[in-house]
mmCIF file of C-alpha atoms in Angstrom:
data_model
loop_
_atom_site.group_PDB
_atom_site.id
_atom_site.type_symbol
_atom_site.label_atom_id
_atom_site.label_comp_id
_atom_site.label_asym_id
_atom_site.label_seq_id
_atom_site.Cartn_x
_atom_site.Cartn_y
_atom_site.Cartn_z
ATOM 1 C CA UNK A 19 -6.711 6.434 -11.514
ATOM 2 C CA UNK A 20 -9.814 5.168 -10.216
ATOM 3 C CA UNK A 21 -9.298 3.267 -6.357
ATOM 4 C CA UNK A 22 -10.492 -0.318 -6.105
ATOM 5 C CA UNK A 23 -14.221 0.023 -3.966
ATOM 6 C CA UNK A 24 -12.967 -3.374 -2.494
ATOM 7 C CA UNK A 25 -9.669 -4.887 -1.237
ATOM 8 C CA UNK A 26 -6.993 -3.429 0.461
ATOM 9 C CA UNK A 27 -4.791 -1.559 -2.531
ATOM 10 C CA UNK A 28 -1.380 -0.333 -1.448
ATOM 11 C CA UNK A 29 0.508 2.416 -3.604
ATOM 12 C CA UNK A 30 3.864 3.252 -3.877
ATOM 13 C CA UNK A 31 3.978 7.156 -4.386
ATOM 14 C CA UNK A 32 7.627 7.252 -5.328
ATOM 15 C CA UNK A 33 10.029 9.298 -8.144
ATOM 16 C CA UNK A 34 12.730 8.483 -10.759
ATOM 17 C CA UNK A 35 15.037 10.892 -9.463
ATOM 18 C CA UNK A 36 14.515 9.445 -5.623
ATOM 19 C CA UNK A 37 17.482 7.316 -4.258
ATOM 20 C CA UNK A 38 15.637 5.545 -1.560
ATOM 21 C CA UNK A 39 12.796 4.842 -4.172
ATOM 22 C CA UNK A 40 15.071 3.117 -6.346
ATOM 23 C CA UNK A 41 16.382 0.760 -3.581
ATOM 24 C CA UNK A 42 12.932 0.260 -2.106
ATOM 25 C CA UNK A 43 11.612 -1.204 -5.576
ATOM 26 C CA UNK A 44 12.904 -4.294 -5.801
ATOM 27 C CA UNK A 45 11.675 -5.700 -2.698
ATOM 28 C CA UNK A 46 7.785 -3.883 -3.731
ATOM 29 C CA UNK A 47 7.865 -5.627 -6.910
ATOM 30 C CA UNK A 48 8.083 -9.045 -4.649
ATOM 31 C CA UNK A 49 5.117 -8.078 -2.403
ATOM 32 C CA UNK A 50 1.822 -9.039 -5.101
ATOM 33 C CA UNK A 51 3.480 -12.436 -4.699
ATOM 34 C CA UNK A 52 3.780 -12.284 -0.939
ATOM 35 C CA UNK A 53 0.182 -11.076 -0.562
ATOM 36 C CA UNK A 54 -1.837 -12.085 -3.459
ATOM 37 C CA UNK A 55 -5.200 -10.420 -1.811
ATOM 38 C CA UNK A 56 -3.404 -7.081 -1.644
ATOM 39 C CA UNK A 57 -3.561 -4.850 -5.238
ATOM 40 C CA UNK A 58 -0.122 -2.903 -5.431
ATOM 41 C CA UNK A 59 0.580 -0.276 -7.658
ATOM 42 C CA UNK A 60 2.903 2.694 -8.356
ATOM 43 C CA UNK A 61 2.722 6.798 -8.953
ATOM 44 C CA UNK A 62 5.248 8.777 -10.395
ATOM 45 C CA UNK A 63 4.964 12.024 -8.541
ATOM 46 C CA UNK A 64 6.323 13.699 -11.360
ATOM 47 C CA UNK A 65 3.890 11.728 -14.047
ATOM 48 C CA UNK A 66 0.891 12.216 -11.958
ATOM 49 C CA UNK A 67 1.016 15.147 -9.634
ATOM 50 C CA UNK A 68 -2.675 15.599 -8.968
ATOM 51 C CA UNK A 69 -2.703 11.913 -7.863
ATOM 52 C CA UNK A 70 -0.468 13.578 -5.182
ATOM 53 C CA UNK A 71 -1.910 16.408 -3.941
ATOM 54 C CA UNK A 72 -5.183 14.475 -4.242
ATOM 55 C CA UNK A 73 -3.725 12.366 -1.719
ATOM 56 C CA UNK A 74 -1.240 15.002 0.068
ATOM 57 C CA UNK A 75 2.200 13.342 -0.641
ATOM 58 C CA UNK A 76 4.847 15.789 0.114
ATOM 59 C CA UNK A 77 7.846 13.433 0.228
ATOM 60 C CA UNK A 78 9.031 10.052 -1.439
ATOM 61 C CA UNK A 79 8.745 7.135 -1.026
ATOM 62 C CA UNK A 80 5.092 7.203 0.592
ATOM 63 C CA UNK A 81 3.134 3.740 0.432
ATOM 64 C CA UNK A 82 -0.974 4.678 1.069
ATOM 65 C CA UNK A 83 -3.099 2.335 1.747
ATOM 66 C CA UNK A 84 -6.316 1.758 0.619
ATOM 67 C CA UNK A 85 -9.643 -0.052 1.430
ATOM 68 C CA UNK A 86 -13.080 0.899 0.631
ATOM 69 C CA UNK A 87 -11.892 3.655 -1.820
ATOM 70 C CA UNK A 88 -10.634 6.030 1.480
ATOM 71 C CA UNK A 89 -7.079 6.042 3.090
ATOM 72 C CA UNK A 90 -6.620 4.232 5.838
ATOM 73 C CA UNK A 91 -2.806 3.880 7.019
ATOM 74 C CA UNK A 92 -0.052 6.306 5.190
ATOM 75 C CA UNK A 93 3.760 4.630 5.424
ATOM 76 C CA UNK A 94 6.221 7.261 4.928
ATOM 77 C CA UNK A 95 10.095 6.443 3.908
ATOM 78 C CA UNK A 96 11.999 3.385 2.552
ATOM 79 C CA UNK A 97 11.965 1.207 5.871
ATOM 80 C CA UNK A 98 10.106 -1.999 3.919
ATOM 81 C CA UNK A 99 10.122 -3.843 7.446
ATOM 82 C CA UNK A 100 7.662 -1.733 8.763
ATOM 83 C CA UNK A 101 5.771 -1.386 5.674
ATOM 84 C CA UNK A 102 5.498 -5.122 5.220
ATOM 85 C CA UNK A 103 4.229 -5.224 8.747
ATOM 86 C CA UNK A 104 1.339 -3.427 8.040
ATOM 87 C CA UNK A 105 0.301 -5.484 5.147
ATOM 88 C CA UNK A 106 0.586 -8.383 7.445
ATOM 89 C CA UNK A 107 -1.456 -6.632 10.376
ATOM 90 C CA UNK A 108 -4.415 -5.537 7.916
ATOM 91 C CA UNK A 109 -4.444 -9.080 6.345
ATOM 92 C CA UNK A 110 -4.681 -10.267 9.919
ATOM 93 C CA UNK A 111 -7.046 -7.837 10.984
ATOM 94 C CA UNK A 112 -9.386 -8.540 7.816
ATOM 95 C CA UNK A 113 -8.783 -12.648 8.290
ATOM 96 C CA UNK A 114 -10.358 -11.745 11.837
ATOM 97 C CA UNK A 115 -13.116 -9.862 10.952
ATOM 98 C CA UNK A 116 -13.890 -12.379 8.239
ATOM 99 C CA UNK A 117 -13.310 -15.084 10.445
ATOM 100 C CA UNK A 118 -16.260 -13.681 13.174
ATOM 101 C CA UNK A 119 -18.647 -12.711 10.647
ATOM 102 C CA UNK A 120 -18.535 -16.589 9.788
ATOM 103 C CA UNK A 121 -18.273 -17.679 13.262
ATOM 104 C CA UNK A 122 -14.946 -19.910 12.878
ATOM 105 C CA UNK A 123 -13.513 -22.010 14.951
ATOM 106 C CA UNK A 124 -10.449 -23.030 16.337
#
């Protein structure tokens, strides 16, 4: 799998077998919707084991994030509130950053 250089990319480390996974997925599958300038994807841990040890996954679900090919935020377990919030704060935080660099204005 080769990381997207730019955009924030958020992946779903997760496993057939894994109960919390399964009831996690439904409400991941809605979030390329939600946040169309976020790239989502999904590992089997079973599938792709060197994907996680490459990125040091030792339980499931795990969401990483992405951005600029390095991790930058890891979300461990099924709790999608808190995961969702930290889409929302790096969209905000990039909006910001974004938003200087072209000097906007209220």
């Amino acid at each position: 799998m080769e990381v997207s250089k730019n955009g924030l990319v958020v992946i779903d480390f997760y496993a057939t077998w894994c109960g919390p996974c399964k009831e996690v997925e439904p409400v991941f599958a809605k979030f390329p919707k939600s946040y169309p300038s976020v790239t989502f994807a999904k590992i089997d841990v079973d599938e792709f084991p060197e994907a996680a040890d490459r990125f040091t996954i030792n339980g499931m679900p795990t969401f990483l994030f992405i951005k600029g090919g390095k991790p930058v935020v890891t979300v461990m377990g099924a709790n999608m509130t808190t995961l969702e919030n930290k889409i929302k704060q790096h969209i905000l935080k990039e909006a910001a950053k974004s938003c200087v660099s072209n000097k906007c204005r209220k």
